[in-house]
Tab-separated table of C-alpha atoms and ligand atoms in Angstrom:
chain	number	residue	atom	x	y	z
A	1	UNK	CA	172.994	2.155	278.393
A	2	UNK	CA	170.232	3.909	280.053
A	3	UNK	CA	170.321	5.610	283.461
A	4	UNK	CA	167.483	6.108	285.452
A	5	UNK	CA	164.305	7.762	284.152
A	6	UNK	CA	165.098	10.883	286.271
A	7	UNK	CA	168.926	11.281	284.925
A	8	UNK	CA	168.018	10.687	281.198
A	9	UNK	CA	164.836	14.018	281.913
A	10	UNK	CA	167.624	16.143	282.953
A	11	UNK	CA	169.729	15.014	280.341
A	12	UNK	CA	166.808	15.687	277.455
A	13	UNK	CA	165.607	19.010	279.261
A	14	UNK	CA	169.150	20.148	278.677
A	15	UNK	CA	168.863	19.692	274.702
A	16	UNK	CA	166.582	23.072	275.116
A	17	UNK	CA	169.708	25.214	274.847
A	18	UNK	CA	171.234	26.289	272.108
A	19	UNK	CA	173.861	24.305	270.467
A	20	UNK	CA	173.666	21.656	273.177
A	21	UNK	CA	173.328	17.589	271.595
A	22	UNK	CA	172.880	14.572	273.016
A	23	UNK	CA	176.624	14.123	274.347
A	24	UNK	CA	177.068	17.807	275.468
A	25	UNK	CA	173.554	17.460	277.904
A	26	UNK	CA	175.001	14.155	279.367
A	27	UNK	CA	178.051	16.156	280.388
A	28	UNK	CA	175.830	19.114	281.635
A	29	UNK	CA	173.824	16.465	283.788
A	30	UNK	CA	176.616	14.629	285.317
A	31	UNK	CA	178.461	17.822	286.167
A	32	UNK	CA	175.133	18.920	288.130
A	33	UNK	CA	174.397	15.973	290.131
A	34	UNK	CA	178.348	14.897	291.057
A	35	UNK	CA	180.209	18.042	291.770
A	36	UNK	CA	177.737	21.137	291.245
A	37	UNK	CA	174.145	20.284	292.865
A	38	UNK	CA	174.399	24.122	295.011
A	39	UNK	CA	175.121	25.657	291.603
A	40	UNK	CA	172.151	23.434	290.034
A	41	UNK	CA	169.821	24.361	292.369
A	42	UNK	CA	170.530	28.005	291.992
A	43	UNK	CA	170.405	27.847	288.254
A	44	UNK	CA	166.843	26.136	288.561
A	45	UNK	CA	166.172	28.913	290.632
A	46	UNK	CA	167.300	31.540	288.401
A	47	UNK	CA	165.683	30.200	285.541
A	48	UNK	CA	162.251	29.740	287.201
A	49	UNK	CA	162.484	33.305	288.477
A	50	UNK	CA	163.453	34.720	285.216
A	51	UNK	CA	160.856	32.743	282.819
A	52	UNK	CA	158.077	34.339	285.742
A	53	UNK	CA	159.492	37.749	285.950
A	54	UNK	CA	161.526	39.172	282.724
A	55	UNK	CA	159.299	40.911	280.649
A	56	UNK	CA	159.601	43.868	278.047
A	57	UNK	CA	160.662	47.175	278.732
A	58	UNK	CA	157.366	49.368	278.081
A	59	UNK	CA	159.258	52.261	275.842
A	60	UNK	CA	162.471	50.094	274.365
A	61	UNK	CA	160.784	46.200	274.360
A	62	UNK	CA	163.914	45.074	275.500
A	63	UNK	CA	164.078	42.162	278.565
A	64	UNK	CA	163.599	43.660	281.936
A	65	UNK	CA	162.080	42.744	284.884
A	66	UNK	CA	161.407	46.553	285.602
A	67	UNK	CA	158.998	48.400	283.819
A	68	UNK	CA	161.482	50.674	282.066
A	69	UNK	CA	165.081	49.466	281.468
A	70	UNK	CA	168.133	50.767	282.540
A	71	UNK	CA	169.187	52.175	278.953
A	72	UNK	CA	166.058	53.720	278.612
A	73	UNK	CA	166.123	55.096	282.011
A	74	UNK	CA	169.811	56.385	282.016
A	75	UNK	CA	169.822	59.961	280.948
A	76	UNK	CA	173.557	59.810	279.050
A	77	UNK	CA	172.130	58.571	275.949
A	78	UNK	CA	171.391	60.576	272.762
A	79	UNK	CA	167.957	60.578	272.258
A	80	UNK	CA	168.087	61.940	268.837
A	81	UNK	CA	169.282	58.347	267.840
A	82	UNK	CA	167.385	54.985	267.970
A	83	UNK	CA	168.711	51.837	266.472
A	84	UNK	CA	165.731	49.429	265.633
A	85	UNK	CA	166.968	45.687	266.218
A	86	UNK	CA	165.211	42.225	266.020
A	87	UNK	CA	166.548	40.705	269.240
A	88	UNK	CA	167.684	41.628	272.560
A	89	UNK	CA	171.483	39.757	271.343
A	90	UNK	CA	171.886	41.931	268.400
A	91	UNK	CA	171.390	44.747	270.684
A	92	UNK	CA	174.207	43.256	272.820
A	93	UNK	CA	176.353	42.494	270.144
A	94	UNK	CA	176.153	46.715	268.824
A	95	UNK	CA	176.448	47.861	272.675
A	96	UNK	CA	179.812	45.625	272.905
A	97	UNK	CA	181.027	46.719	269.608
A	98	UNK	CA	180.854	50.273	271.293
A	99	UNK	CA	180.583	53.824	269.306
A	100	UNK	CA	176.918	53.906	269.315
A	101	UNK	CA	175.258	56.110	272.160
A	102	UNK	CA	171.293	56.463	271.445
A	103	UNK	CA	168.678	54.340	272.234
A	104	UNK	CA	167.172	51.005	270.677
A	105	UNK	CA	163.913	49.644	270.025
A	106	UNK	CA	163.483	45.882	269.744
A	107	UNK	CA	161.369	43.890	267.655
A	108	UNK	CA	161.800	40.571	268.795
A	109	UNK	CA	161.736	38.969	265.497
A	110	UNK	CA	160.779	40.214	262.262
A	111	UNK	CA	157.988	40.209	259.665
A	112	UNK	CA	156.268	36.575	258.827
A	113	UNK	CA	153.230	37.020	257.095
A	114	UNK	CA	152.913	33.301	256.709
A	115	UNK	CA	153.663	32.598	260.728
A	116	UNK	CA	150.817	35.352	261.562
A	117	UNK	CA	153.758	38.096	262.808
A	118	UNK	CA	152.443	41.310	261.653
A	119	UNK	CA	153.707	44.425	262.705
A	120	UNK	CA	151.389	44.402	266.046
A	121	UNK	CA	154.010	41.215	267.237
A	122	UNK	CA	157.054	43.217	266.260
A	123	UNK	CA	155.546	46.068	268.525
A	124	UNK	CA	155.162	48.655	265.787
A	125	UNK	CA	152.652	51.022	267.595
A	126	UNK	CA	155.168	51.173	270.514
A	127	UNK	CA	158.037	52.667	268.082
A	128	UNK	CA	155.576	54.851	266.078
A	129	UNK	CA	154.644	56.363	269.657
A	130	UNK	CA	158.309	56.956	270.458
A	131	UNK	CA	158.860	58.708	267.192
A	132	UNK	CA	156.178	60.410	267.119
A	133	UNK	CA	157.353	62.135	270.728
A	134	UNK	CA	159.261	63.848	268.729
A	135	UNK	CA	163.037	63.911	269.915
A	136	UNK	CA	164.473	61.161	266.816
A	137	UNK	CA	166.282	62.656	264.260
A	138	UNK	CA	167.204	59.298	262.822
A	139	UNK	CA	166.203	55.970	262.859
A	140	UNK	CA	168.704	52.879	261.921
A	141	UNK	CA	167.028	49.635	260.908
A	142	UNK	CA	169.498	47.236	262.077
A	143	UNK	CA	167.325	44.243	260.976
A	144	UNK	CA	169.512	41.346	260.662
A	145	UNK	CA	170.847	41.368	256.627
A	146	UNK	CA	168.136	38.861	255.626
A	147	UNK	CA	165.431	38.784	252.919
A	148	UNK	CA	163.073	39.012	256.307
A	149	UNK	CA	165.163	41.968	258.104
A	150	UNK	CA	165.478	43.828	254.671
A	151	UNK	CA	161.430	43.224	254.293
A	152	UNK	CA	160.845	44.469	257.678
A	153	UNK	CA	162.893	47.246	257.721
A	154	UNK	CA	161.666	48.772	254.332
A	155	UNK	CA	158.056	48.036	255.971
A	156	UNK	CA	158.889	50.418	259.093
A	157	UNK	CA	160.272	52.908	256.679
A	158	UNK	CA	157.662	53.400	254.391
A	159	UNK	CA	154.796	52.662	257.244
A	160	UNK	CA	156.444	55.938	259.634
A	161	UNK	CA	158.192	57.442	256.570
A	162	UNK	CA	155.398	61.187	257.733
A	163	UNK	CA	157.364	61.552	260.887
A	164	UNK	CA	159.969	63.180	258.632
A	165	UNK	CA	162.539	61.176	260.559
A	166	UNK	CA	165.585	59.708	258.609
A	167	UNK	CA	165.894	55.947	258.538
A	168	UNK	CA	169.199	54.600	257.775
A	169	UNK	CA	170.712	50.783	257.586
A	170	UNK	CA	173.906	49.045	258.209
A	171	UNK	CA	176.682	49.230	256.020
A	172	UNK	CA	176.990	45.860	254.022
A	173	UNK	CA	180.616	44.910	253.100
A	174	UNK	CA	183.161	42.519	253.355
A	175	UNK	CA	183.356	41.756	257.296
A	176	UNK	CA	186.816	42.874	258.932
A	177	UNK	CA	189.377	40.805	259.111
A	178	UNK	CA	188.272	38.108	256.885
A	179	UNK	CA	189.195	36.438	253.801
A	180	UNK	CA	187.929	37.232	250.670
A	181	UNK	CA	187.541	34.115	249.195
A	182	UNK	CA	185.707	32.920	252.172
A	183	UNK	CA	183.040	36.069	251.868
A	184	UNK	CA	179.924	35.235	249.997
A	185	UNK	CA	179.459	36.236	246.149
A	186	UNK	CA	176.286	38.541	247.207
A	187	UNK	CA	178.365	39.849	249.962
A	188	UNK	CA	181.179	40.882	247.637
A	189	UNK	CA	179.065	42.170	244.764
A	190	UNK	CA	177.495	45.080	247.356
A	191	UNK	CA	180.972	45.523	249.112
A	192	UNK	CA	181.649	46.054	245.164
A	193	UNK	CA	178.894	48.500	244.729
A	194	UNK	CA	179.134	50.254	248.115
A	195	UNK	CA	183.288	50.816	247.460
A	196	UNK	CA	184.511	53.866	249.223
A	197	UNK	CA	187.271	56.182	247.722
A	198	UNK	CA	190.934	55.829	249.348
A	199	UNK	CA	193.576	57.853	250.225
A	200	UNK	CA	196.996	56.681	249.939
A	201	UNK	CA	198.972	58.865	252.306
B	1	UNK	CA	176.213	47.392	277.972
B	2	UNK	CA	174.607	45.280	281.217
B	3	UNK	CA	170.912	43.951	281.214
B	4	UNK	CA	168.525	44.055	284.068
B	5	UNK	CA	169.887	42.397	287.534
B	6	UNK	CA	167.827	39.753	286.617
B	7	UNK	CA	168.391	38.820	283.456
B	8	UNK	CA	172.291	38.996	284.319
B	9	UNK	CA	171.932	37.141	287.496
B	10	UNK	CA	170.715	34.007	284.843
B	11	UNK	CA	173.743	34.408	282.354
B	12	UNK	CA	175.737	34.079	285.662
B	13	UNK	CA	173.940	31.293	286.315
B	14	UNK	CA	174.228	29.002	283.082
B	15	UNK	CA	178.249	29.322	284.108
B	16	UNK	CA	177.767	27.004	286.308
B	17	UNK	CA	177.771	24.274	283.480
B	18	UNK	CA	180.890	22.629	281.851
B	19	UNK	CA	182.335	24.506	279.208
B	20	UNK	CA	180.132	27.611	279.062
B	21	UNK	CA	181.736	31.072	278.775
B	22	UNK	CA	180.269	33.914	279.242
B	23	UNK	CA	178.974	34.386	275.531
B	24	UNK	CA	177.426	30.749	275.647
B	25	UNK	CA	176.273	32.098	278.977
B	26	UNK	CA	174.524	34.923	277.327
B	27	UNK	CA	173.172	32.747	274.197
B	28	UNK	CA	171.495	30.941	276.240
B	29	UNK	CA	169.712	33.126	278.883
B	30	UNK	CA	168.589	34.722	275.362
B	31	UNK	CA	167.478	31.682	273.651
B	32	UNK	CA	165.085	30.542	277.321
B	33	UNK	CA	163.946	33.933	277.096
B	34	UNK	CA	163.094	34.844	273.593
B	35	UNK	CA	162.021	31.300	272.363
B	36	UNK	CA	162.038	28.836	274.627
B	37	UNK	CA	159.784	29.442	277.980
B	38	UNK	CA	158.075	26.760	278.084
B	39	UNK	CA	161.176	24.217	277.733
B	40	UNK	CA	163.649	26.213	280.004
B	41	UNK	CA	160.614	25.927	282.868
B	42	UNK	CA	160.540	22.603	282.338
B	43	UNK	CA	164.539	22.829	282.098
B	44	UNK	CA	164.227	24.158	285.989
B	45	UNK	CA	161.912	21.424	287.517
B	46	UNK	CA	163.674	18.915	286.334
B	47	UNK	CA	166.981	20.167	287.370
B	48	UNK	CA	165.131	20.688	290.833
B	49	UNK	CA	163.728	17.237	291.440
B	50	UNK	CA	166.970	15.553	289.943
B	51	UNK	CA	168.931	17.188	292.477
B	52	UNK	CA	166.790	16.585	295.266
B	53	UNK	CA	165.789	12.839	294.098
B	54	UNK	CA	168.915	11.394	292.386
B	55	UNK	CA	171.287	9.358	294.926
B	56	UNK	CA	173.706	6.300	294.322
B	57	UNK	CA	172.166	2.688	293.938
B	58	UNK	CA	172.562	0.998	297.581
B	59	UNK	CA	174.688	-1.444	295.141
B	60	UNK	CA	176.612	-0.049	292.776
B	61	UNK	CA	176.480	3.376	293.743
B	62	UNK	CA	175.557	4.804	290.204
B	63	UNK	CA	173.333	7.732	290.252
B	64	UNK	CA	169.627	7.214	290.249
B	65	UNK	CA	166.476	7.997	292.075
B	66	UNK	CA	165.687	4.042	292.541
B	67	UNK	CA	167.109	2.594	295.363
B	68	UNK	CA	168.628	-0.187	293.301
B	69	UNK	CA	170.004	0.720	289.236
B	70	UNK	CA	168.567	-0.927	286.356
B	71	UNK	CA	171.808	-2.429	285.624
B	72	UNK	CA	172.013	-3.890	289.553
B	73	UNK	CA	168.610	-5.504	288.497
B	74	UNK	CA	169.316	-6.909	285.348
B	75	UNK	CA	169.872	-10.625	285.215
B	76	UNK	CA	171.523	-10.336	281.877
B	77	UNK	CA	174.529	-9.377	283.205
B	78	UNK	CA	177.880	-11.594	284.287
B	79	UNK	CA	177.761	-11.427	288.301
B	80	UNK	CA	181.280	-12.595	288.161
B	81	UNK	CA	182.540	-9.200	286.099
B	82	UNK	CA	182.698	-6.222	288.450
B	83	UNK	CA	183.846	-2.813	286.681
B	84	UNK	CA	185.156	0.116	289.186
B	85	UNK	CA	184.843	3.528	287.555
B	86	UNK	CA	185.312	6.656	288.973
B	87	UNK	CA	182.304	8.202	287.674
B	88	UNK	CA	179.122	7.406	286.122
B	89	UNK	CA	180.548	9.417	283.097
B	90	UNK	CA	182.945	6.615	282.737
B	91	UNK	CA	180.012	4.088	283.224
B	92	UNK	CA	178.236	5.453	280.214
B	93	UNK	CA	182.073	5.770	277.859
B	94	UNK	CA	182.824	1.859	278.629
B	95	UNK	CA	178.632	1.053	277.896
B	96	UNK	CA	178.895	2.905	274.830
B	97	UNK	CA	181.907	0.893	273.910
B	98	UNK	CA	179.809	-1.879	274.341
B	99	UNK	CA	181.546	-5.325	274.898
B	100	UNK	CA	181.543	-5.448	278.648
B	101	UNK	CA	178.451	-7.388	280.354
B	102	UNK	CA	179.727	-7.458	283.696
B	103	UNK	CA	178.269	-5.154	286.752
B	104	UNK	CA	179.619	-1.747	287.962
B	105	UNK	CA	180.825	-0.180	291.095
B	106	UNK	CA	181.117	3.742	291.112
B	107	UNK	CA	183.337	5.247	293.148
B	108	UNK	CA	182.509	9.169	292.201
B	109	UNK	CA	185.799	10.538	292.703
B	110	UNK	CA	189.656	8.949	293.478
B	111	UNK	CA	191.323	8.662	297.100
B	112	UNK	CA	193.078	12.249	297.666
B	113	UNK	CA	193.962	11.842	301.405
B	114	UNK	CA	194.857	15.576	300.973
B	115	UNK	CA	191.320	16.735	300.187
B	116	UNK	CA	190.534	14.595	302.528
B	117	UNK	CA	188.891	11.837	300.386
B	118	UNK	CA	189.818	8.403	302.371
B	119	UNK	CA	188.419	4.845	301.822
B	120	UNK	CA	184.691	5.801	303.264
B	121	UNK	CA	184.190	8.465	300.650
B	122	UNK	CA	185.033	6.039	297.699
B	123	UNK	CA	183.012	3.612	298.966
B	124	UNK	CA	185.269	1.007	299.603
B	125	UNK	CA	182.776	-0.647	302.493
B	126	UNK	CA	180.166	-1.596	299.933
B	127	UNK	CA	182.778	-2.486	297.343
B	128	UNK	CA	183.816	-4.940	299.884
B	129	UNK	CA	180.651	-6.382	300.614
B	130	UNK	CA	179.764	-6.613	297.044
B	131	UNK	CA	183.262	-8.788	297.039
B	132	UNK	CA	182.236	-11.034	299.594
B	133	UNK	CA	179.401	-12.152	298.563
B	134	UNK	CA	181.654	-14.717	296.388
B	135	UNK	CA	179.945	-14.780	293.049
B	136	UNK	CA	182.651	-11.752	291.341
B	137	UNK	CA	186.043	-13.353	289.598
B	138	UNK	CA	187.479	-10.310	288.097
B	139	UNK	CA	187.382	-7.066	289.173
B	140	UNK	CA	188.325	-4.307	286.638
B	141	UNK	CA	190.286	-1.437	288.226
B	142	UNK	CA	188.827	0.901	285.542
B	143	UNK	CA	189.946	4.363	287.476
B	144	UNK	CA	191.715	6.977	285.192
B	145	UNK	CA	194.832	6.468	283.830
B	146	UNK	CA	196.426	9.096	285.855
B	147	UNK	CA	198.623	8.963	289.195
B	148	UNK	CA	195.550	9.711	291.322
B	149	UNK	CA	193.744	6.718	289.528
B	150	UNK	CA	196.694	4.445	289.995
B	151	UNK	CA	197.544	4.896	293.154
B	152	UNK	CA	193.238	4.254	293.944
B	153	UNK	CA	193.609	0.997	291.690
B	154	UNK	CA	196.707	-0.001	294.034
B	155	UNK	CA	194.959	0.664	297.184
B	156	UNK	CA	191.753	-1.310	296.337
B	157	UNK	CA	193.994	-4.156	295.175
B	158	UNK	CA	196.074	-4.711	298.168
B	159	UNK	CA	192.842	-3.720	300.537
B	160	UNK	CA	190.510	-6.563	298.845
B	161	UNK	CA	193.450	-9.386	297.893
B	162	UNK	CA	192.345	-11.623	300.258
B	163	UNK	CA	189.054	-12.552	298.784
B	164	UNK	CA	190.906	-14.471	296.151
B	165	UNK	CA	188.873	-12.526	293.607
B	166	UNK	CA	191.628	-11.686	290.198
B	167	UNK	CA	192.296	-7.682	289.833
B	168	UNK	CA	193.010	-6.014	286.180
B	169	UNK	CA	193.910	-2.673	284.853
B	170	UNK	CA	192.514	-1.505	281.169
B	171	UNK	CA	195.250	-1.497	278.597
B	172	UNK	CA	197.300	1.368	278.359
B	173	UNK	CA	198.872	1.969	274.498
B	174	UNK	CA	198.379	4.074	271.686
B	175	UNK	CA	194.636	5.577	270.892
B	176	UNK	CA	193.384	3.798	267.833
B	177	UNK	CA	193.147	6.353	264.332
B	178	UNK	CA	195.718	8.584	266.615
B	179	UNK	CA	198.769	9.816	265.136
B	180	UNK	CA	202.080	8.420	266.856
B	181	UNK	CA	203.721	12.278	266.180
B	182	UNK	CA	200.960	13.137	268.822
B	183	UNK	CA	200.918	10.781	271.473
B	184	UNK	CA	202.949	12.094	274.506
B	185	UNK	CA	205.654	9.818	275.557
B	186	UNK	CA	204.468	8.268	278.682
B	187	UNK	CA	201.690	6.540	276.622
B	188	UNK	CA	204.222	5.468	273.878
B	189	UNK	CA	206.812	3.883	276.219
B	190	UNK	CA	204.220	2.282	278.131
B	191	UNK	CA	203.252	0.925	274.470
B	192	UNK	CA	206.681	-0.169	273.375
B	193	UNK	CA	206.921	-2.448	276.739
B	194	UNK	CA	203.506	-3.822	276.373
B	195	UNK	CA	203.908	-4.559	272.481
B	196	UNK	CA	202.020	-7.399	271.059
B	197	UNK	CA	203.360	-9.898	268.691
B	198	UNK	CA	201.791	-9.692	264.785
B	199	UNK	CA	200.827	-12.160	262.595
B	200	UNK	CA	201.333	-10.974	258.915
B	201	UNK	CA	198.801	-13.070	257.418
C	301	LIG	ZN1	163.968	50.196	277.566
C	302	LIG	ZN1	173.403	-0.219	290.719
């Protein structure tokens, strides 16, 4: 069955978001037009608004719609500290996991050679500009774990290695709480190398 | 951690559709914002002009922007089969089944005199007309097997009798490829008394 040209749009343009088939965007689409057309209209809204207005933050690159975000702006944050992360998410994810209290840089992607992203698209003469302010002490490349994020991090290191800041990286280990047959064999072999003494009392 | 007003304002937004939390929520302002501008604009228009263009088909009452459905058009379908679903949702499920050729009348929603929802907001007028115009045989009380959708199927069937036309109800058993351990027992005693004799060869 097809519905009307109109009602099968809205149920492609749905497909756009993440993790949403064929079956899922039909759902979305009748939910809209037969009990939620006030929400609908103010999500179309929203998202119009948001494509037009949300733009980097000029010292952090994270999504704003001011010119300086409100991390960058609040003045409780260590400023000797700056986490360096690929996307706006992973820079959610560390803020929710809690215990870090600098500041973050964002790269919005990594280093593709091959797709033309050089280190002008991951906004490298923005960071070198905040480092070379003066206030970091240390820098952690939280690039995602990735051939690319481990590329791109080494790449920042060595290209802003005369700052004399310290650039440190994520732990890699087994992940908490899971099973160790489940974890990965090059997972395990650096949770292997990276063991850390323990204390039995 | 909290993004820009804006930013959250279209996370809050995206919980407007079935089945997102607020870490879908987030995934997805992310994704329309990181990677996907062009198709979450076109994501808003459409959502826009389906909600200000879609309506019911003056026949059947399915949603479309046409004043009369594809299916209401089609001659390849039995005039003398009418389906009533609740919801266009339920349209699609019994198309996707596939073996019904009749028509369709949608009644978006079941009678809940409590909410309100009476005769005239089930369309029951049109469903009526559709009745009298003589060609339908059957009508198939296809409304959820529930005690709201019961009690609707009861209340069409006594309204409409007189037009002669035959009512029926869908089956109501055992879910093929279910297990029997996991069916609850309404649905197996309603399958014990409407058990089918079996021919072993
Ligand atoms: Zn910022
Ligand atoms: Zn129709």
């Amino acid at each position: 069955m097809r519905f009307s040209p109109l009602v099968e749009q809205l149920m492609d343009a749905f497909r756009v978001l993440p993790g949403v088939g064929p079956k899922t965007a039909q759902r979305m689409a009748m939910h809209l037009l037969e009990r939620e057309r006030p929400g609908g209209q103010r999500l179309a809204a929203v998202i119009q608004q948001a494509i037009e207005e949300v733009g980097y933050c000029q010292r952090c690159r994270t999504l704003t719609e001011a010119d300086i975000c409100v991390l960058c702006e609040s003045s409780r944050r260590d400023d000797s500290l700056l986490c360096v992360v690929e996307s706006p998410a992973d820079q959610l994810a560390i803020e929710e996991a809690g215990g870090f209290h600098g500041r973050y840089f964002v790269l919005h992607g990594h280093l593709s050679p091959l797709d033309g992203i050089g280190p002008d698209a991951i906004g490298l003469d923005l960071l070198e500009s905040l480092i070379a302010e003066g206030n970091i002490r240390e820098v952690v490349l939280a690039t995602n774990p990735t051939v690319e994020g481990e590329a791109t991090a080494h790449f920042i290191a060595a290209q802003l290695s005369h700052y004399g800041v310290s650039f440190s990286r994520l732990a890699y280990g087994v992940p908490m709480g899971g099973e160790l047959e489940y974890v990965d064999g090059g997972t395990l072999s650096r949770a292997f190398n990276g063991r850390q003494p323990f204390a039995s009392d």
